[in-house]
Amino acid sequence: MTQHNIHLYYKNVTSEVIGTEHGISKTQFDQLAQTTAPLIAELNRQRKAGKTPYRDLPYNETYPQQVKTLAQQVRQNCETFVVLGIGGSALGNIALQTALNPFMYNLDDKQRSGPRLFVFDNVDPHQFGSFLEWAADKLDKTVFNVISKSGRTAETAAQMLVIFDLIEKKLGPDGLKKQVIATTDAREGTLRKIADAAALRTLEVPDGVGGRFSVLSPVGLLSAAVCGIDIDALLAGARAMDARCSSENFFNNPAALNAAINRHYYHRGKPISVMMPYSYSLKDMSDWYRQLWAESLGKRNDLKGNEVCIGPTPVKALGTTDQHSQVQLYREGPNDKLFTFLQVDQFNRDVIIGPAPKNAPELSYLAGQPMSRLLNAEKVATEYALLHDKRPCLTVLFDAIDAGTVGQFIYLFEVTTSLAGLLFNINAYDQPAVELGKDATFALMDKPGSEALAEKIRPFAAMDQAFMS
């Protein structure tokens, strides 16, 4: 079987292509190499010291075996698999499904290789209520995977409580054992306590692996395996990329190049990072990347405690859709963005465009053409137009989209993020700024012990009619 790969193409950020004002010269690339190479070595040292446990997930033999055993059990009597989680507990699951299963997976039995999959990463009552109405008489054929390290995340806890109540009323207390799987901390936390008391089947959220880095753990692997995705190939792809991302030769290390180029442009008036896949299958990888980049690199303080308020802003777009909604801004608006295209060389399937009507011969140039050729022509055309206006562009080129290349992509951007954190001199693994919003939510929901904060929030919660237009 052919080994497919992904490649980072960076010529279109060079001064040779877009000029010296916005492009990176050979001398500047040599300086980036000199700055970044020691940080590659430092990250490798951190890995050996156990400080980046996400990097060892592709080599863990226990997790995939546990996942495959549990997935086999689930598939025997399950028609619908539901993930309850948010952020890193959801985005990777969604991205894997979109990338590696057919667009009509949930609707067409012929295209589906496992149960239907739903991932609920919100508490919108209209959305969740609609699903509950549909699933109410199918609970015995529906398995829920609750994913939370602590079990105290308000959104996931609320979903879980609704589902628990529904299952117990419809199927009795023993129904939870059959219909619920908890992915949580191995030893402690609210969800672990609940899971043990209810004798639920469980998988582990690995210690030291933040949600946004957890897709190659049981957090993301279970829904993939249940839905027929080859998780062994996914992890093999990540291992293949690990070898490339561990190289201390700057120009042979795609993660180092990617991180250094992004950091270079951040400090030269381009703090916005646009990821634009020219493949619908890869569109949710942009969502996954957006959390990884924003939560890891947006920090008030550097490692010395200095206030820096740093962080590139990730933006997602989709080719060709956003050629017709965003490219006007991207070309003629402020030159403050670095573009990263995702391009596919060989699509898993193609569609041939039909003949033009006799009364519209002007469309005949499309007739008989593969749709894949049109899509990739649109990518090259958009990139050409951006380069015409001196906008720097990177491309991640997929030989093909399969589990191996998706594993490579995930691992590439995880290591890119770690190296970018070192280049920005910040902690890429914490997220202190999310806590105040969580605490404020608890206060607004009358959680005991939150009364003082609730009083502080009260003036903001009440809308002042004098400012209502």
Coordinates of C-alpha atoms in Angstrom, one line a residue:
M1 CA 0.0 0.0 0.0
T2 CA 1.3 3.4 -1.0
Q3 CA 2.6 5.6 1.9
H4 CA 1.0 9.0 1.6
N5 CA 2.6 12.1 3.2
I6 CA 2.0 15.7 3.8
H7 CA 4.5 18.5 3.0
L8 CA 5.0 22.1 4.1
Y9 CA 5.6 24.3 1.0
Y10 CA 7.0 27.7 2.0
K11 CA 8.5 29.3 -1.2
N12 CA 5.6 31.8 -1.3
V13 CA 6.7 33.6 1.9
T14 CA 10.1 34.4 0.4
S15 CA 11.3 37.7 -0.8
E16 CA 12.0 36.1 -4.1
V17 CA 8.2 35.7 -4.6
I18 CA 6.6 38.7 -2.8
G19 CA 9.5 41.2 -2.4
T20 CA 11.7 42.3 0.4
E21 CA 9.1 44.4 2.3
H22 CA 6.8 41.4 3.0
G23 CA 8.9 38.4 2.1
I24 CA 11.6 36.5 4.1
S25 CA 15.1 36.8 2.6
K26 CA 17.7 34.0 2.6
T27 CA 19.6 35.9 5.3
Q28 CA 16.5 36.2 7.4
F29 CA 15.8 32.4 7.0
D30 CA 19.4 31.7 8.1
Q31 CA 18.7 33.9 11.2
L32 CA 15.4 32.1 11.8
A33 CA 17.4 28.8 11.6
Q34 CA 20.0 30.1 14.1
T35 CA 17.3 31.1 16.6
T36 CA 15.0 28.1 16.2
A37 CA 17.5 25.2 16.0
P38 CA 18.4 25.4 19.8
L39 CA 14.7 25.4 20.6
I40 CA 14.2 22.2 18.7
A41 CA 16.8 20.6 20.9
E42 CA 15.2 22.1 24.0
L43 CA 11.8 20.7 23.0
N44 CA 13.4 17.3 22.5
R45 CA 15.0 17.6 26.0
Q46 CA 11.6 18.5 27.5
R47 CA 10.1 15.5 25.8
K48 CA 12.8 13.1 27.3
A49 CA 12.1 14.7 30.7
G50 CA 8.4 13.9 30.4
K51 CA 7.2 17.5 30.0
T52 CA 5.4 17.0 26.7
P53 CA 3.4 13.8 27.2
Y54 CA 1.3 14.4 24.1
R55 CA 4.3 13.6 22.0
D56 CA 4.4 10.0 23.3
L57 CA 0.7 9.3 22.6
P58 CA 1.5 7.8 19.1
Y59 CA 3.7 5.2 20.8
N60 CA 1.3 4.2 23.6
E61 CA 0.2 0.6 23.0
T62 CA -2.3 0.4 25.8
Y63 CA -4.7 3.1 24.8
P64 CA -5.4 1.9 21.2
Q65 CA -5.9 -1.6 22.4
Q66 CA -8.3 -0.5 25.1
V67 CA -10.1 1.7 22.5
K68 CA -10.4 -1.1 19.9
T69 CA -11.7 -3.6 22.5
L70 CA -14.4 -1.1 23.7
A71 CA -15.2 0.0 20.1
Q72 CA -15.9 -3.6 19.1
Q73 CA -18.3 -4.0 22.0
V74 CA -20.1 -0.8 21.1
R75 CA -20.5 -1.6 17.5
Q76 CA -22.3 -4.9 18.2
N77 CA -25.6 -3.2 19.3
C78 CA -25.2 0.5 18.6
E79 CA -26.9 2.5 15.9
T80 CA -26.0 6.0 17.2
F81 CA -22.9 7.0 19.0
V82 CA -23.0 10.4 20.8
V83 CA -20.0 12.4 22.2
L84 CA -20.8 14.8 25.0
G85 CA -17.9 17.2 25.4
I86 CA -16.6 20.6 24.6
G87 CA -13.4 22.2 23.3
G88 CA -10.6 19.7 23.2
S89 CA -13.1 16.9 24.1
A90 CA -15.1 17.6 20.9
L91 CA -13.2 19.4 18.2
G92 CA -10.8 16.5 17.5
N93 CA -13.6 14.0 17.3
I94 CA -15.5 16.2 14.8
A95 CA -12.3 16.8 12.7
L96 CA -11.5 13.1 12.4
Q97 CA -15.0 12.3 11.4
T98 CA -15.3 15.0 8.7
A99 CA -11.8 14.2 7.3
L100 CA -12.0 10.4 7.2
N101 CA -15.7 9.4 6.7
P102 CA -18.0 10.3 3.8
F103 CA -20.0 13.5 3.8
M104 CA -23.3 11.5 3.9
Y105 CA -22.0 9.1 6.6
N106 CA -24.9 9.7 9.0
L107 CA -27.6 9.5 6.3
D108 CA -26.6 6.8 3.9
D109 CA -26.3 3.2 5.3
K110 CA -24.3 2.2 2.3
Q111 CA -21.6 4.8 3.1
R112 CA -21.6 4.2 6.8
S113 CA -19.1 1.8 8.3
G114 CA -20.4 2.1 11.9
P115 CA -23.0 3.9 14.0
R116 CA -24.2 7.4 13.3
L117 CA -22.1 9.9 15.1
F118 CA -23.2 13.1 16.9
V119 CA -20.9 15.4 18.8
F120 CA -22.6 17.9 21.1
D121 CA -20.2 20.6 22.1
N122 CA -22.7 23.2 23.2
V123 CA -25.7 23.6 25.4
D124 CA -28.1 25.2 22.9
P125 CA -31.5 23.8 24.0
H126 CA -32.9 24.0 20.5
Q127 CA -30.2 21.8 19.1
F128 CA -30.0 19.4 22.0
G129 CA -33.8 19.2 22.5
S130 CA -34.3 18.3 18.8
F131 CA -31.8 15.5 19.2
L132 CA -33.4 14.2 22.4
E133 CA -36.8 14.1 20.7
W134 CA -35.4 12.1 17.8
A135 CA -33.4 9.7 20.1
A136 CA -36.0 9.2 22.9
D137 CA -37.3 5.9 21.4
K138 CA -33.8 4.7 20.3
L139 CA -31.9 4.9 23.6
D140 CA -31.3 1.2 23.8
K141 CA -29.4 1.5 20.5
T142 CA -27.6 4.7 21.5
V143 CA -24.3 4.9 23.3
F144 CA -23.1 8.1 25.0
N145 CA -19.4 8.9 25.5
V146 CA -19.1 11.6 28.2
I147 CA -15.6 13.2 27.9
S148 CA -14.3 15.4 30.7
K149 CA -11.1 15.2 32.7
S150 CA -12.7 16.6 35.9
G151 CA -16.4 16.1 35.2
R152 CA -17.1 19.7 36.5
T153 CA -17.2 21.4 33.1
A154 CA -20.7 23.0 33.3
E155 CA -21.7 22.3 29.7
T156 CA -20.7 18.6 29.6
A157 CA -22.1 18.1 33.1
A158 CA -25.4 19.6 32.1
Q159 CA -25.7 17.3 29.0
M160 CA -24.7 14.3 31.1
L161 CA -27.4 15.0 33.8
V162 CA -30.1 15.3 31.1
I163 CA -29.0 12.0 29.5
F164 CA -28.6 10.2 32.8
D165 CA -32.1 11.2 33.8
L166 CA -33.6 10.2 30.4
I167 CA -31.8 6.8 30.4
E168 CA -32.8 5.9 34.0
K169 CA -36.5 6.8 33.3
K170 CA -36.6 4.8 30.0
L171 CA -34.2 1.9 30.7
G172 CA -33.8 1.8 34.4
P173 CA -30.7 2.3 36.5
D174 CA -28.9 -0.6 34.7
G175 CA -29.3 1.2 31.5
L176 CA -26.4 3.5 32.3
K177 CA -24.0 0.6 32.4
K178 CA -24.9 -0.3 28.8
Q179 CA -25.4 3.1 27.2
V180 CA -22.8 5.3 28.8
I181 CA -19.0 5.4 28.6
A182 CA -17.0 7.9 30.6
T183 CA -13.6 9.2 29.3
T184 CA -12.1 10.9 32.4
D185 CA -9.3 11.1 34.9
A186 CA -8.0 7.6 35.9
R187 CA -8.1 8.2 39.6
E188 CA -10.1 11.3 40.7
G189 CA -12.6 14.0 39.9
T190 CA -16.4 14.3 39.7
L191 CA -16.9 12.2 36.6
R192 CA -14.6 9.4 37.9
K193 CA -16.6 9.3 41.1
I194 CA -19.9 9.1 39.1
A195 CA -18.5 6.5 36.8
D196 CA -17.3 4.3 39.5
A197 CA -20.5 4.5 41.5
A198 CA -22.6 3.7 38.4
A199 CA -20.2 0.9 37.2
L200 CA -19.7 2.7 33.8
R201 CA -17.2 1.5 31.2
T202 CA -14.3 4.0 31.2
L203 CA -11.3 5.2 29.3
E204 CA -8.5 7.4 30.5
V205 CA -7.8 11.1 29.8
P206 CA -3.9 11.0 30.0
D207 CA -2.2 13.0 32.8
G208 CA -0.5 16.1 31.6
V209 CA -2.2 16.2 28.2
G210 CA -4.4 19.2 27.8
G211 CA -7.7 18.8 25.9
R212 CA -6.4 20.6 22.8
F213 CA -3.5 18.1 22.5
S214 CA -5.6 15.0 23.3
V215 CA -7.1 13.9 20.0
L216 CA -4.6 11.1 19.6
S217 CA -5.6 9.7 23.0
P218 CA -8.8 7.8 24.0
V219 CA -10.4 11.3 23.9
G220 CA -10.4 11.2 20.1
L221 CA -9.7 7.6 19.3
L222 CA -12.9 6.0 20.6
S223 CA -15.4 7.8 18.3
A224 CA -13.0 7.3 15.4
A225 CA -12.7 3.5 16.0
V226 CA -16.4 3.1 16.6
C227 CA -17.1 4.8 13.2
G228 CA -14.6 2.6 11.3
I229 CA -11.6 4.9 11.1
D230 CA -8.2 3.1 11.1
I231 CA -6.7 4.4 14.4
D232 CA -3.5 2.3 13.9
A233 CA -2.8 4.2 10.6
L234 CA -3.7 7.5 12.3
L235 CA -1.1 6.9 15.0
A236 CA 1.4 5.5 12.5
G237 CA 1.1 8.8 10.6
A238 CA 1.8 10.8 13.8
R239 CA 4.9 8.6 14.4
A240 CA 6.2 9.3 10.9
M241 CA 5.7 13.0 11.5
D242 CA 7.4 12.8 14.9
A243 CA 10.7 11.7 13.2
R244 CA 10.5 14.8 10.9
C245 CA 9.6 17.2 13.8
S246 CA 12.4 15.9 16.0
S247 CA 15.1 16.8 13.5
E248 CA 17.4 19.5 14.7
N249 CA 18.1 20.5 11.1
F250 CA 15.8 23.6 10.8
F251 CA 15.2 23.2 7.1
N252 CA 14.3 19.5 7.4
N253 CA 11.8 20.1 10.2
P254 CA 8.4 21.3 9.0
A255 CA 7.2 22.2 12.5
A256 CA 10.2 24.4 13.1
L257 CA 9.8 26.1 9.8
N258 CA 6.1 26.6 10.4
A259 CA 6.6 28.0 13.9
A260 CA 9.4 30.3 12.9
I261 CA 7.6 31.7 9.9
N262 CA 4.5 32.4 11.9
R263 CA 6.5 34.1 14.7
H264 CA 8.5 36.1 12.1
Y265 CA 5.3 37.6 10.6
Y266 CA 3.7 38.1 14.0
H267 CA 6.5 40.6 14.9
R268 CA 6.2 42.2 11.4
G269 CA 2.7 43.4 11.5
K270 CA 0.9 40.2 10.5
P271 CA -0.6 38.8 13.7
I272 CA -3.5 37.0 12.0
S273 CA -3.1 33.4 10.8
V274 CA -5.6 32.3 8.3
M275 CA -6.0 28.5 7.6
M276 CA -7.9 27.8 4.3
P277 CA -8.4 24.2 3.3
Y278 CA -9.3 23.5 -0.3
S279 CA -11.1 20.3 0.8
Y280 CA -14.4 20.1 2.6
S281 CA -13.0 17.0 4.4
L282 CA -10.4 19.2 6.1
K283 CA -12.6 22.1 7.1
D284 CA -13.0 21.0 10.7
M285 CA -9.2 20.5 11.0
S286 CA -9.3 24.3 10.9
D287 CA -11.6 24.4 13.9
W288 CA -9.3 22.1 15.8
Y289 CA -6.3 24.2 14.8
R290 CA -8.1 27.3 15.9
Q291 CA -8.4 26.2 19.5
L292 CA -4.9 24.7 19.5
W293 CA -3.3 28.0 18.3
A294 CA -5.5 30.4 20.3
E295 CA -5.5 28.7 23.7
S296 CA -1.9 27.7 23.6
L297 CA -0.3 31.0 22.3
G298 CA -2.6 33.7 23.6
K299 CA -0.9 34.7 26.9
R300 CA -0.7 37.8 29.1
N301 CA 2.7 36.9 30.6
D302 CA 5.9 35.4 29.3
L303 CA 7.9 32.8 31.2
K304 CA 9.7 35.5 33.2
G305 CA 6.4 37.0 34.3
N306 CA 6.6 40.0 32.1
E307 CA 3.3 41.3 30.7
V308 CA 3.4 40.8 27.0
C309 CA -0.2 40.2 25.9
I310 CA 1.0 38.1 23.0
G311 CA -0.7 35.7 20.6
P312 CA -1.4 35.3 16.9
T313 CA -5.1 35.3 16.0
P314 CA -6.3 32.1 14.1
V315 CA -9.0 32.5 11.5
K316 CA -10.6 29.7 9.5
A317 CA -11.8 29.9 5.9
L318 CA -12.8 27.3 3.4
G319 CA -12.0 27.2 -0.3
T320 CA -13.8 27.8 -2.5
T321 CA -16.6 29.1 -0.3
D322 CA -14.7 32.0 1.2
Q323 CA -13.2 33.2 -2.1
H324 CA -16.7 34.7 -2.4
S325 CA -16.9 36.1 1.1
Q326 CA -13.4 36.9 2.4
V327 CA -10.8 37.3 -0.4
Q328 CA -11.8 40.9 -1.2
L329 CA -10.7 41.7 2.4
Y330 CA -7.7 39.5 2.2
R331 CA -6.4 41.1 -1.0
E332 CA -7.2 44.8 -0.6
G333 CA -7.6 45.1 3.2
P334 CA -4.7 45.4 5.6
N335 CA -1.7 43.3 4.8
D336 CA -1.7 41.8 8.4
K337 CA -2.2 38.1 7.6
L338 CA -0.2 34.9 7.0
F339 CA -2.2 32.4 4.9
T340 CA -1.9 28.6 5.2
F341 CA -3.6 26.7 2.5
L342 CA -4.4 23.0 2.8
Q343 CA -4.3 21.4 -0.7
V344 CA -5.0 17.8 -1.7
D345 CA -3.2 16.2 -4.6
Q346 CA -5.3 13.0 -5.1
F347 CA -8.9 13.1 -3.9
N348 CA -10.5 9.8 -2.8
R349 CA -13.2 10.2 -5.4
D350 CA -13.9 12.6 -8.3
V351 CA -16.9 14.0 -10.2
I352 CA -16.8 14.7 -14.0
I353 CA -18.5 17.9 -15.0
G354 CA -21.3 17.4 -17.5
P355 CA -21.7 18.9 -21.0
A356 CA -22.7 22.5 -21.5
P357 CA -26.1 23.3 -22.9
K358 CA -26.1 24.2 -26.6
N359 CA -27.4 27.7 -25.7
A360 CA -24.5 28.3 -23.2
P361 CA -21.3 27.4 -25.2
E362 CA -19.4 29.8 -22.9
L363 CA -19.5 27.0 -20.3
S364 CA -18.0 24.4 -22.5
Y365 CA -14.5 24.9 -21.1
L366 CA -15.8 23.1 -17.9
A367 CA -17.4 20.2 -19.7
G368 CA -15.7 16.8 -19.1
Q369 CA -13.3 18.3 -16.5
P370 CA -12.8 16.6 -13.2
M371 CA -14.2 18.7 -10.3
S372 CA -10.9 18.1 -8.4
R373 CA -9.1 20.0 -11.1
L374 CA -11.4 22.9 -10.7
L375 CA -11.0 23.0 -7.0
N376 CA -7.2 22.9 -7.1
A377 CA -7.2 25.5 -9.9
E378 CA -9.3 27.7 -7.6
K379 CA -6.7 27.3 -4.8
V380 CA -3.8 28.2 -7.1
A381 CA -5.7 31.1 -8.5
T382 CA -6.5 32.5 -5.1
E383 CA -2.9 32.1 -4.0
Y384 CA -1.7 33.8 -7.1
A385 CA -4.1 36.7 -6.5
L386 CA -2.8 37.1 -2.9
L387 CA 0.8 36.9 -4.0
H388 CA 0.1 39.6 -6.5
D389 CA -0.7 41.8 -3.6
K390 CA 2.3 40.7 -1.6
R391 CA 0.4 38.5 0.9
P392 CA 2.6 35.7 2.3
C393 CA 1.3 32.1 1.8
L394 CA 2.1 28.7 3.0
T395 CA 0.7 25.4 1.7
V396 CA 0.3 22.1 3.5
L397 CA 0.1 19.6 0.6
F398 CA -1.6 16.3 1.2
D399 CA -0.7 13.5 -1.2
A400 CA -4.1 12.2 -0.3
I401 CA -6.5 12.4 2.7
D402 CA -6.2 9.2 4.7
A403 CA -5.8 8.2 8.3
G404 CA -2.0 8.4 8.0
T405 CA -1.8 11.9 6.5
V406 CA -4.4 13.2 9.0
G407 CA -2.2 11.8 11.8
Q408 CA 0.7 13.6 10.3
F409 CA -1.2 16.9 10.1
I410 CA -2.3 16.7 13.7
Y411 CA 1.1 15.9 15.0
L412 CA 2.8 18.6 12.8
F413 CA 0.6 21.4 14.2
E414 CA 0.9 20.1 17.8
V415 CA 4.7 20.3 17.6
T416 CA 4.5 23.6 15.7
T417 CA 2.5 25.0 18.6
S418 CA 5.1 23.8 21.2
L419 CA 7.9 25.4 19.2
A420 CA 5.9 28.6 18.7
G421 CA 5.5 28.8 22.5
L422 CA 9.2 28.5 22.9
L423 CA 9.8 31.2 20.3
F424 CA 7.3 33.5 22.0
N425 CA 8.8 32.6 25.4
I426 CA 5.4 31.7 26.8
N427 CA 3.8 28.6 28.4
A428 CA 1.9 26.9 25.6
Y429 CA 0.2 24.4 27.9
D430 CA -1.9 26.4 30.4
Q431 CA -5.0 28.4 29.8
P432 CA -5.5 30.7 32.9
A433 CA -7.8 33.2 31.1
V434 CA -10.6 30.7 30.8
E435 CA -11.2 30.3 34.5
L436 CA -12.9 33.6 35.2
G437 CA -15.6 32.9 32.6
K438 CA -16.1 29.5 34.1
D439 CA -16.4 30.9 37.6
A440 CA -18.8 33.6 36.5
T441 CA -21.0 30.9 34.9
F442 CA -21.1 29.0 38.2
A443 CA -22.1 32.2 40.0
L444 CA -24.9 33.0 37.5
M445 CA -26.2 29.4 37.9
D446 CA -26.3 29.9 41.7
K447 CA -23.5 27.4 42.5
P448 CA -23.0 27.4 46.3
G449 CA -19.9 29.4 47.3
S450 CA -20.2 31.7 44.3
E451 CA -22.4 34.4 46.0
A452 CA -19.7 37.1 46.2
L453 CA -18.8 36.8 42.5
A454 CA -22.5 36.8 41.7
E455 CA -22.9 40.2 43.4
K456 CA -20.0 41.5 41.3
I457 CA -21.6 40.2 38.1
R458 CA -25.1 41.5 38.8
P459 CA -24.6 45.0 37.3
F460 CA -23.3 43.4 34.0
A461 CA -26.1 40.8 33.9
A462 CA -28.8 43.4 34.1
M463 CA -29.2 45.2 30.8
D464 CA -29.5 49.0 31.2
Q465 CA -32.5 50.1 29.3
A466 CA -31.0 53.6 28.7
F467 CA -28.6 51.9 26.3
M468 CA -31.2 49.8 24.5
S469 CA -31.7 51.0 20.9

